[in-house]
């Protein structure tokens, strides 16, 4: 059975069965109550922009994937402008393996030659982005895939490193949000891949967490949400019960200066920091392994995961 | 404690208590699931117009009242343009009693002299409409009260009757939806009282059910929802279990020609018939005694009450 | 014969009688000359906003009433955006008398309990405002009645007094002119009643003169015109020949500090002062007992009554 | 003393002299009454287009000239879109005399060679049109002079005649009202000279009455008004008391077929006929020797001169 | 040296050398003459839409590639809205070879399994489209890459064949040009890859020639231009001198029914036929091996290659 | 043969003759190359405003005249907003001679009485401007002739001189570019004559070079181009080989203070100086005797004539 079969647009025709039962009315009432509980959050975020960094299990698990798409489409219907930035490590590795290209690492960072960056772009733009666009479409939304090259969205530059040359690993040099505004103002959800060219036309692979942070700042987003495979920022990386619910910008800096943080968390914290220090109200690192984690974050007070706020 | 105190705009600050418990996550998950279940209905009604005839218990019971306002504000946030038409029998009677004006009835219809219509207008426009406007505002929406006189919305004419003269009882002669379109396009919910003047400037009291039907047709609404104090149209008026879930226009005509229908149901059926025969897709007579009956109707397949559809 | 009969929209068909007579041509010439004399004022006020505080005899005398409506409609046709703020003391008193509610006064100020404020709102919003709207409509204009609650126009707060508690007597805490701009930009004349709610949803009765002054300031009006039952501000309240034609803001303050001013004039002067000290170019207190006093004020150099200007 | 000195934009400062006298109030009241009498006409013509054929004494007499300009500016302020088409016989003759160019006539029609048409264009476009534009400006309006060549307004073709060749005498082949709509929608009054080029670039002199009729039809005007030096269409050309107040299109045709009509009236009647048979509601031939004849026509029931209406 | 180095946006600073020589003036004059010769074509195509099918040598040869990009950017600057549809056979084959995927053919058509369509999409969307977007950007234009999935541009369906199952080879079921209009109206050039999904979410590879024809029809293009590696449609496929300069739709049908046409020409002719029979004025099959063949086609009378016109 | 015959809008039908010859392809290729060379200039000036001072031989020589019109129309099609300011000395002299009006000069400046200024206005506005408008139209553009009086474009004042009274010789007191913006935004080329009235309604003749400089500054033009009958600014007025290619504002001032400059060059330099000191990026004095000198200037690096830039 196809996805479309499960999530099709049509509303089933009204049926009568059991409609007199009290049980049904109770169910409906619960449903209505839950919708009403969402009201304060609708008020708060209506017309605002939200950037979702989409990655990890939520991108590979079929069921989680559809839950994220539903969340995005729903947020669109309630008047929140969503931008999606996606990663794609596993898909890149899979494609590299298929073409027999071996990965080389220097100090844990992948050396990216011209052939690698071409494979990265094909995997991200030609496969993952199109899947996301297609899934949003199937759930009733309208999306357009963009790389940094499209509409002049992002200009890249070679990442400055002190160690050996990593090749075509880049960073965001500039963001021009014009194409994002055009698309969101007309009801399209931009789906952004983390590749871009520099002024000379060289293509770079950029860390997707960073791209999300920089896009959020340029688009003056109200919220940046990063889906990860962990509960949030932990005091003790071994112990999920040590979740830190809220961090101010200064505390994030301190934490990054310490050795208490998992390596994979660093770029996420950098992105959140950049965002909240450039006009984004709140950034969140949340557990994408929970279905509908995005909705949970937007539509509850307690929130989930770690929230990062400006000083 | 005031309503505003309970439903204020601010989202409570994030608290940490118990956030690690599995129970919370389960609750959040249920909430998200319910929101997701609303998705097909959001798709279906986004950008459409809904006319609510508001009356009965839902207008007098404090708790039901706030539930209706929440429903309206929520529908507005999810992109449905709502128009409210309200009645006000009890409030009219109360004001008449206060000024010592006795009601006269001919064949069950109230004889409306100039003094009466003035009291009717004061009660509807000066009291009930303002309360609704104010409540919508408190729940985070923006509303504007209108009578048929405002912005040339409705032209009335004297109701043609075969019996004795009823005085200033009118019917809708014409609707100019321009002011409704201006307001809804700019995010305001029109709240419409059922009084209007004829070309000579005489004010008439018009049946609010009729007004709702005519407004729905003129505004090319997708849905007309009438809140009543009964489960819907019943086969046996004594037995609520004989609810008729769906009626085609032709069936409504037959039913009105029979003697199986309660007197109070007649104007509602007439209004629904006018609506569905003039472009409204579906009209609903539902039980306003259920809190959030409006949301239940919009966001479920089974619907509640009786649905009237074109032939 | 109804008003509509006299003031209907149709232009009578061309008749030939007497058209050759010199007398007719002379009459037409005089009419044309008068229109031409209006030209400098058209130039001056075209596209500007004018706030009219409407009250006193001009609101109770049938003939004066229609003269005011004609003035408003005419000003609309020549490109002046009019806002009407109305009072309604006599109508309030009449309704209170009908329900047998006795007025209590403390130091000359009416103690306003919940029941009173409800009657005030019904009389102002449900009766007077609708009459004005209807009359404007009959003279060919389009109007919409608004209270402070509609479209979030005004936020009230309890009037701070040093004496005993006056109950629900309020003052303007904030004005949001958005709904006014929407309506006037689309050719509608807003007709504003002087009731509004506070943040907790309590309804207050506010002095209509004050409302006019605050609305004029918020709407960046070029002119505020207050219709009264006196020739203007008098040096000697007993002697109408002591009219003061012009007052600067500072002079108004001095005058209010003296005991030479009638009590009823105080809120009017306060309103004019607030207006001219907040961007309104000129405020006028004029004699509403003169038919077409508003036109006289707008379309002559000498003006009538007292003009208040910024320092 | 210059015109501007007399008609400057500034409103004289408020003076107090005599303001207490009853006489002043009476004068003001009369003025207001006259303005109010204009109300039905404002309603009728607001937003409509009026084409004025301007010529004869009204164009040469200094005082009449300014009266026409005032009328145009006033009509503009009250929301009527005016287009002016002007003639210029005397000025053309004067310029021809100055350059020593002798006029040749064939059957009463001027033979127009290349040199003549050049002089015609200079007199109309370079002198008369600029004067009108300048006068409108001095009275507070904004005008732009146009010939048929500007913005592709009119395409001419050689006038087909059965007699000898008249040279560069043309007729209207096509009107493109785009530039007129752009200008009137932005508050400019187009002032149109009756010269235009054909597809080959040859310039023609066209009868200005005709141009007015064709422009009125193309601009979907509500009214075409032709200023002449006679009271209107007369039954007996010798006797001004035989004015025909109203003519239907069919009657105009009959009249033109008879020999009872003055030669100079023929092109005016042809223009009016073309206008009312192509969507213009009413055409008027009125006496431009009366100051403010245009206002008199627009703002009275009886009208002046002869009105031509469709069958 | 990079492309950007050669084609950068900056205009070199004015130099003086040799500016007095007659030779320079002659060169400039020739340049100006050539620009002037383009004037009739600017008039003809200004504001119109042109669809370019981009493929063959023009897509692989570095120098030809940049010439096409320059042509597109230039056409954009002179007010022609360009849409690009690209193919990508060689790149697809290259990627398949790299992953060791062997191509299977049935009757000359490639059997496309799920793995193949994934590789096709990566090569087209993730590599070729991005290169085109990037090159347009480097030459001063703004482009956005789209597949059929983006913005709901195209709906695919399985290609109906009489022979054995070809797998995921599709055809265009529907085109929604909304996203194209949004982008071109805002100055972006859409670059379209020929993959799309069906209603069930299955991805198909569609013939790019067909996509170009269907897009041209849906976008109401004035011109469809197909870049090929041959001079045009030949009477004798062996002899380039037998070029057919013009074909009417009926002649195309006859030709396709004969055996005189090269297999690769069939889809191109089908696309052109669909276009001209659905509102496109002219379709062209031209020789992409000539640098600037697109400009040559647009800016000359003779045109190049074969022009197909409606009957 | 008429101009229109040579420059008609229609694109000749496609012919086959010789299309197979290599020679044709070579010609087309050269044409395409030349267009491509224009690309950097299109990028640079797209959407910018250019003011052309049109005069001298380019206005009297038939062939040069059409070349200028073609240049203007072409610049319009490639998105450059052109404004034309024209002079007309010879035409004025010719008209003065025809009416037998003798010119009087004081210190080389023409004494301008009322009769003279009237002739100037007729020659400029009624003849030259209309010719330019007509020629632009014949080449496929849309133009509207304006004097300083039209749309309130320019206010004049009497030129202040130390010597004897020159009569109605004026200078620019103010420019209101509103009408220019309205016209250019809608695709019309304004053609501006150098006459204007002062606040009292007196008409003045203004130096056309000055008008061009002031219009360029008010319209925030990117470029002012003055067509003259000389190669540019010369170091030695006797020797055309001493052309100065570039001058900074300061150098212009120095040059004007010296005696090395031809009298006729002074107002041109003053105009250029005013322009570049008020926001215009570059002003050019170029040789209008070269056909298409305007295109040559815009579309080459070397430029022609003298370029004046801000300090």
XYZ file of N, CA and C in Angstrom, chain E residues 9-189:
543
model
N 30.587 40.468 -13.384
C 29.579 41.511 -13.557
C 30.152 42.898 -13.808
N 31.354 43.132 -13.343
C 31.862 44.496 -13.388
C 32.175 44.931 -14.816
N 31.873 46.174 -15.104
C 32.234 46.749 -16.389
C 33.623 47.357 -16.230
N 34.563 46.974 -17.091
C 35.931 47.486 -16.948
C 35.947 49.012 -16.946
N 36.876 49.560 -16.247
C 36.943 51.012 -16.174
C 37.341 51.561 -17.540
N 36.824 52.741 -17.803
C 37.002 53.417 -19.080
C 38.495 53.664 -19.372
N 38.905 53.248 -20.522
C 40.299 53.505 -20.864
C 40.357 54.395 -22.088
N 41.499 55.032 -22.274
C 41.575 56.072 -23.288
C 42.295 55.618 -24.549
N 43.116 54.612 -24.361
C 43.971 54.162 -25.448
C 43.240 54.097 -26.786
N 43.766 54.700 -27.744
C 43.310 54.539 -29.121
C 41.931 55.110 -29.384
N 41.372 55.808 -28.408
C 39.990 56.214 -28.606
C 39.826 57.222 -29.732
N 40.946 57.794 -30.149
C 40.823 58.764 -31.226
C 40.832 58.096 -32.595
N 41.231 56.873 -32.638
C 41.341 56.228 -33.944
C 39.987 55.989 -34.582
N 40.002 56.175 -35.863
C 38.795 55.955 -36.643
C 38.342 54.496 -36.545
N 39.298 53.631 -36.417
C 38.994 52.203 -36.380
C 38.024 51.862 -35.244
N 38.299 52.442 -34.069
C 37.423 52.169 -32.928
C 35.998 52.602 -33.235
N 35.868 53.814 -33.760
C 34.534 54.316 -34.051
C 33.809 53.386 -35.020
N 34.551 52.877 -35.985
C 33.923 51.954 -36.927
C 33.438 50.680 -36.243
N 34.261 50.189 -35.345
C 33.865 48.998 -34.598
C 32.601 49.251 -33.774
N 32.618 50.397 -33.089
C 31.459 50.728 -32.255
C 30.213 50.874 -33.121
N 30.399 51.485 -34.269
C 29.274 51.687 -35.167
C 28.669 50.361 -35.612
N 29.549 49.430 -35.939
C 29.063 48.109 -36.342
C 28.286 47.454 -35.207
N 28.816 47.597 -34.016
C 28.142 47.031 -32.853
C 26.754 47.642 -32.697
N 26.690 48.959 -32.813
C 25.398 49.635 -32.659
C 24.430 49.185 -33.745
N 24.935 49.069 -34.973
C 24.071 48.631 -36.071
C 23.476 47.257 -35.780
N 24.302 46.381 -35.242
C 23.816 45.038 -34.944
C 22.728 45.075 -33.863
N 22.946 45.898 -32.862
C 21.925 46.012 -31.823
C 20.616 46.520 -32.427
N 20.741 47.511 -33.301
C 19.543 48.090 -33.912
C 18.809 47.060 -34.764
N 19.574 46.178 -35.397
C 18.913 45.133 -36.201
C 18.076 44.200 -35.329
N 18.389 44.184 -34.027
C 17.631 43.320 -33.114
C 16.292 43.930 -32.730
N 16.107 45.208 -33.036
C 14.932 45.934 -32.548
C 13.594 45.300 -32.937
N 13.396 44.902 -34.192
C 12.088 44.316 -34.526
C 11.786 43.053 -33.710
N 12.838 42.316 -33.360
C 12.636 41.079 -32.608
C 12.338 41.381 -31.145
N 12.958 42.428 -30.623
C 12.644 42.866 -29.255
C 11.169 43.235 -29.165
N 10.720 44.028 -30.152
C 9.305 44.410 -30.191
C 8.418 43.182 -30.198
N 8.832 42.186 -31.003
C 7.965 41.032 -31.198
C 7.877 40.139 -29.958
N 8.987 39.978 -29.246
C 9.009 38.982 -28.184
C 8.986 39.558 -26.768
N 9.034 40.883 -26.662
C 9.051 41.505 -25.332
C 7.852 41.042 -24.495
N 8.141 40.523 -23.308
C 7.075 40.094 -22.409
C 6.531 38.708 -22.708
N 7.024 38.078 -23.756
C 6.556 36.739 -24.118
C 7.370 35.657 -23.383
N 6.880 34.436 -23.447
C 7.558 33.312 -22.806
C 8.187 32.409 -23.864
N 9.397 31.965 -23.578
C 10.125 31.068 -24.478
C 10.570 29.850 -23.672
N 10.315 28.660 -24.214
C 10.783 27.441 -23.550
C 11.950 26.875 -24.348
N 13.050 26.659 -23.665
C 14.229 26.072 -24.311
C 14.404 24.638 -23.847
N 14.392 23.712 -24.801
C 14.821 22.347 -24.477
C 16.328 22.323 -24.679
N 17.036 22.076 -23.604
C 18.495 22.175 -23.604
C 19.088 20.778 -23.509
N 19.911 20.412 -24.480
C 20.490 19.062 -24.443
C 21.582 18.930 -25.482
N 22.100 17.723 -25.617
C 23.092 17.412 -26.637
C 24.445 18.063 -26.373
N 25.150 18.316 -27.436
C 26.491 18.889 -27.311
C 26.489 20.203 -26.539
N 25.437 20.979 -26.728
C 25.386 22.287 -26.082
C 25.432 22.153 -24.567
N 25.226 20.930 -24.087
C 25.219 20.731 -22.648
C 26.527 20.120 -22.167
N 27.325 19.608 -23.104
C 28.556 18.946 -22.681
C 29.793 19.752 -23.060
N 29.717 20.441 -24.165
C 30.855 21.256 -24.582
C 30.909 22.524 -23.727
N 32.066 22.725 -23.067
C 32.182 23.845 -22.114
C 31.859 25.185 -22.762
N 32.371 25.375 -23.943
C 32.213 26.664 -24.597
C 30.770 26.882 -25.060
N 30.171 25.848 -25.642
C 28.772 25.943 -26.065
C 27.867 26.200 -24.864
N 28.186 25.518 -23.768
C 27.405 25.627 -22.533
C 27.316 27.087 -22.088
N 28.478 27.738 -22.033
C 28.456 29.128 -21.572
C 27.736 30.036 -22.565
N 27.829 29.702 -23.851
C 27.125 30.496 -24.853
C 25.613 30.418 -24.621
N 25.119 29.229 -24.302
C 23.678 29.086 -24.040
C 23.269 29.917 -22.814
N 24.087 29.859 -21.771
C 23.765 30.605 -20.550
C 23.720 32.107 -20.833
N 24.694 32.562 -21.620
C 24.696 33.976 -21.982
C 23.427 34.332 -22.750
N 23.055 33.457 -23.667
C 21.841 33.704 -24.436
C 20.640 33.847 -23.491
N 20.525 32.947 -22.542
C 19.379 32.962 -21.619
C 19.364 34.244 -20.794
N 20.515 34.611 -20.269
C 20.577 35.811 -19.437
C 20.246 37.043 -20.274
N 20.789 37.079 -21.485
C 20.506 38.218 -22.359
C 19.007 38.311 -22.686
N 18.405 37.193 -23.010
C 16.967 37.201 -23.308
C 16.170 37.686 -22.098
N 16.622 37.303 -20.912
C 15.963 37.782 -19.693
C 16.050 39.301 -19.577
N 17.211 39.862 -19.861
C 17.382 41.310 -19.733
C 16.530 42.078 -20.734
N 16.268 41.485 -21.900
C 15.466 42.208 -22.882
C 13.979 41.867 -22.735
N 13.602 41.282 -21.610
C 12.188 41.164 -21.305
C 11.510 39.902 -21.794
N 12.281 38.890 -22.165
C 11.700 37.603 -22.573
C 11.800 36.635 -21.399
N 10.663 36.015 -21.045
C 10.643 35.079 -19.916
C 11.066 33.700 -20.405
N 12.216 33.229 -19.940
C 12.727 31.951 -20.413
C 12.477 30.838 -19.403
N 12.095 29.688 -19.907
C 12.019 28.466 -19.113
C 12.969 27.472 -19.756
N 13.755 26.776 -18.933
C 14.690 25.793 -19.472
C 14.239 24.403 -19.056
N 14.144 23.505 -20.019
C 13.948 22.078 -19.715
C 15.189 21.364 -20.204
N 15.792 20.579 -19.343
C 17.048 19.945 -19.768
C 16.930 18.425 -19.756
N 17.728 17.803 -20.592
C 17.886 16.361 -20.580
C 19.150 16.002 -19.826
N 19.701 14.809 -20.111
C 20.920 14.458 -19.389
C 21.392 13.035 -19.589
N 21.077 12.464 -20.753
C 21.464 11.083 -21.016
C 22.895 10.721 -20.633
N 23.881 11.448 -21.125
C 25.268 11.029 -20.851
C 25.590 11.017 -19.362
N 25.085 12.015 -18.651
C 25.368 12.080 -17.218
C 24.729 10.899 -16.495
N 23.513 10.536 -16.923
C 22.839 9.376 -16.334
C 23.668 8.118 -16.581
N 24.069 7.951 -17.824
C 24.864 6.759 -18.153
C 26.144 6.716 -17.340
N 26.765 7.871 -17.189
C 28.021 7.934 -16.447
C 27.807 7.499 -14.999
N 26.731 8.019 -14.395
C 26.467 7.661 -13.004
C 26.130 6.177 -12.883
N 25.335 5.662 -13.836
C 25.007 4.232 -13.790
C 26.266 3.398 -13.897
N 27.136 3.825 -14.779
C 28.391 3.096 -14.928
C 29.171 3.108 -13.612
N 29.201 4.262 -12.963
C 29.966 4.378 -11.713
C 29.441 3.444 -10.631
N 28.127 3.285 -10.568
C 27.598 2.392 -9.538
C 27.494 0.965 -10.059
N 27.964 0.738 -11.281
C 27.974 -0.620 -11.811
C 26.605 -1.153 -12.153
N 25.706 -0.272 -12.484
C 24.339 -0.666 -12.844
C 24.277 -0.847 -14.349
N 23.847 -2.034 -14.774
C 23.825 -2.281 -16.200
C 22.470 -1.895 -16.783
N 22.504 -1.287 -17.928
C 21.258 -0.873 -18.588
C 20.658 -2.053 -19.331
N 19.351 -2.224 -19.237
C 18.639 -3.238 -20.012
C 17.707 -2.516 -20.982
N 17.675 -3.000 -22.210
C 16.825 -2.345 -23.199
C 15.817 -3.332 -23.773
N 14.621 -2.852 -23.991
C 13.614 -3.655 -24.678
C 13.164 -2.835 -25.876
N 13.357 -3.377 -27.055
C 13.006 -2.644 -28.289
C 13.604 -1.235 -28.264
N 14.811 -1.111 -27.816
C 15.484 0.187 -27.849
C 15.097 1.115 -26.718
N 14.194 0.689 -25.854
C 13.821 1.552 -24.727
C 14.405 1.009 -23.439
N 14.891 1.891 -22.623
C 15.573 1.500 -21.401
C 14.552 1.020 -20.360
N 14.795 -0.143 -19.827
C 13.958 -0.617 -18.730
C 14.408 0.098 -17.467
N 13.455 0.744 -16.812
C 13.800 1.616 -15.693
C 13.244 1.064 -14.389
N 14.136 0.461 -13.619
C 13.669 -0.040 -12.318
C 13.837 1.054 -11.255
N 13.448 0.767 -10.025
C 13.472 1.768 -8.964
C 14.875 2.323 -8.753
N 15.860 1.458 -8.832
C 17.231 1.906 -8.621
C 17.649 2.863 -9.744
N 17.246 2.531 -10.946
C 17.610 3.376 -12.102
C 16.973 4.766 -11.981
N 15.682 4.795 -11.647
C 15.010 6.089 -11.599
C 15.622 6.971 -10.508
N 16.092 6.335 -9.456
C 16.762 7.076 -8.393
C 18.060 7.692 -8.904
N 18.809 6.926 -9.693
C 20.054 7.434 -10.266
C 19.761 8.544 -11.278
N 18.699 8.361 -12.064
C 18.305 9.374 -13.035
C 18.018 10.697 -12.319
N 17.245 10.600 -11.258
C 16.845 11.808 -10.534
C 18.070 12.502 -9.922
N 18.979 11.685 -9.374
C 20.180 12.292 -8.792
C 21.016 12.987 -9.851
N 21.145 12.367 -11.001
C 21.976 12.963 -12.060
C 21.334 14.230 -12.609
N 20.015 14.168 -12.845
C 19.344 15.325 -13.454
C 19.178 16.473 -12.456
N 18.562 16.151 -11.314
C 18.194 17.187 -10.351
C 19.403 17.614 -9.520
N 20.221 16.626 -9.138
C 21.306 16.900 -8.194
C 22.575 17.339 -8.884
N 22.684 17.131 -10.172
C 23.915 17.545 -10.816
C 23.679 18.534 -11.967
N 22.974 18.070 -13.002
C 22.866 18.907 -14.205
C 22.088 20.191 -13.930
N 20.947 20.053 -13.278
C 20.124 21.227 -13.006
C 20.901 22.263 -12.191
N 21.614 21.790 -11.184
C 22.377 22.710 -10.335
C 23.480 23.413 -11.120
N 24.080 22.681 -12.055
C 25.118 23.312 -12.886
C 24.528 24.433 -13.731
N 23.367 24.166 -14.311
C 22.733 25.186 -15.151
C 22.372 26.403 -14.304
N 21.753 26.142 -13.147
C 21.381 27.227 -12.232
C 22.607 28.061 -11.879
N 23.693 27.375 -11.576
C 24.913 28.046 -11.167
C 25.503 28.867 -12.318
N 25.470 28.311 -13.512
C 26.025 29.042 -14.659
C 25.189 30.280 -14.977
N 23.874 30.153 -14.904
C 23.019 31.323 -15.143
C 23.348 32.405 -14.118
N 23.533 31.971 -12.886
C 23.883 32.898 -11.823
C 25.202 33.608 -12.112
N 26.187 32.850 -12.591
C 27.499 33.445 -12.862
C 27.447 34.464 -13.989
N 26.492 34.279 -14.900
C 26.373 35.235 -15.997
C 25.432 36.376 -15.655
N 25.008 36.462 -14.401
C 24.241 37.630 -13.976
C 22.738 37.420 -13.894
N 22.257 36.196 -14.129
C 20.819 35.928 -14.006
C 20.490 35.294 -12.664
N 19.193 35.022 -12.449
C 18.753 34.326 -11.235
C 17.913 33.131 -11.679
N 18.281 31.931 -11.217
C 17.546 30.747 -11.662
C 17.180 29.887 -10.466
N 16.154 29.065 -10.636
C 15.740 28.111 -9.607
C 15.497 26.771 -10.285
N 16.162 25.721 -9.786
C 15.951 24.390 -10.330
C 14.663 23.770 -9.815
N 13.916 23.150 -10.699
C 12.657 22.515 -10.319
C 12.600 21.130 -10.945
N 12.073 20.144 -10.215
C 11.652 18.914 -10.873
C 10.128 18.968 -10.944
N 9.552 17.965 -11.544
C 8.089 17.951 -11.606
C 7.455 17.926 -10.238
N 8.232 17.490 -9.216
C 7.689 17.387 -7.861
C 7.583 18.746 -7.174
N 8.438 19.675 -7.579
C 8.502 20.960 -6.869
C 7.289 21.818 -7.179
N 6.659 22.320 -6.134
C 5.511 23.207 -6.311
C 4.380 22.552 -7.072
N 4.359 21.214 -7.098
C 3.297 20.524 -7.826
C 3.313 20.800 -9.310
N 4.519 21.042 -9.866
C 4.624 21.455 -11.267
C 4.048 20.436 -12.243
N 4.456 19.167 -12.064
C 3.958 18.152 -13.004
C 3.472 16.919 -12.256
N 2.424 16.326 -12.768
C 1.969 15.026 -12.305
C 2.305 14.048 -13.421
N 2.914 12.917 -13.039
C 3.281 11.912 -14.037
C 2.287 10.760 -14.011
N 2.342 9.959 -15.051
C 1.677 8.643 -14.996
C 2.551 7.692 -15.780
N 2.348 6.418 -15.527
C 3.134 5.397 -16.206
C 2.846 5.493 -17.701
N 3.911 5.430 -18.485
C 3.754 5.491 -19.938
C 3.053 4.227 -20.397
N 1.969 4.419 -21.158
C 1.250 3.263 -21.688
C 2.015 2.711 -22.883
N 2.356 1.454 -22.832
C 3.045 0.835 -23.983
C 2.341 -0.458 -24.328
N 2.500 -0.858 -25.555
C 1.887 -2.125 -25.972
C 2.850 -3.276 -25.726
N 4.134 -2.966 -25.668
C 5.132 -4.009 -25.508
C 5.317 -4.398 -24.046
N 6.477 -4.948 -23.730
C 6.781 -5.389 -22.358
C 6.875 -4.182 -21.413
N 6.731 -4.452 -20.154
C 6.766 -3.402 -19.130
C 8.135 -2.733 -19.080
N 8.140 -1.404 -19.154
C 9.398 -0.659 -19.105
C 9.714 -0.160 -17.714
N 8.850 -0.422 -16.779
C 9.083 0.028 -15.412
C 8.677 1.472 -15.224
N 9.533 2.248 -14.610
C 9.186 3.600 -14.188
C 9.464 4.649 -15.269
N 9.053 4.347 -16.492
C 9.091 5.339 -17.556
C 7.709 5.993 -17.607
N 7.689 7.312 -17.484
C 6.395 7.983 -17.362
C 6.098 8.945 -18.486
N 4.936 9.548 -18.405
C 4.586 10.639 -19.304
C 3.882 11.722 -18.483
N 3.743 12.883 -19.088
C 3.145 14.000 -18.367
C 1.633 13.813 -18.296
N 1.093 13.750 -17.083
C -0.361 13.633 -16.933
C -0.987 15.014 -16.775
N -0.292 15.930 -16.122
C -0.841 17.281 -15.919
C 0.292 18.231 -15.564
N 0.143 19.500 -15.956
C 1.113 20.546 -15.599
C 0.353 21.653 -14.871
N 0.870 22.086 -13.746
C 0.310 23.251 -13.036
C 1.342 24.378 -13.113
N 1.147 25.356 -13.971
C 2.207 26.354 -14.216
C 2.321 27.426 -13.126
N 1.584 27.318 -12.037
C 1.582 28.381 -11.019
C 2.985 28.752 -10.535
N 3.785 27.734 -10.211
C 5.125 28.039 -9.689
C 5.992 28.692 -10.773
N 5.774 28.325 -12.033
C 6.537 28.947 -13.124
C 6.198 30.427 -13.231
N 4.901 30.732 -13.122
C 4.474 32.124 -13.240
C 4.998 32.958 -12.070
N 4.964 32.376 -10.871
C 5.486 33.088 -9.711
C 6.964 33.422 -9.909
N 7.728 32.443 -10.373
C 9.168 32.653 -10.523
C 9.487 33.626 -11.661
N 8.890 33.434 -12.829
C 9.232 34.325 -13.956
C 8.754 35.753 -13.693
N 7.596 35.906 -13.037
C 7.111 37.259 -12.740
C 8.052 37.989 -11.791
N 8.879 37.250 -11.068
C 9.804 37.855 -10.126
C 11.250 37.777 -10.591
N 11.432 37.499 -11.883
C 12.763 37.584 -12.462
C 13.614 36.331 -12.357
N 13.029 35.204 -11.930
C 13.794 33.961 -11.839
C 13.550 33.102 -13.079
N 14.596 32.453 -13.564
C 14.468 31.511 -14.668
C 14.302 30.106 -14.112
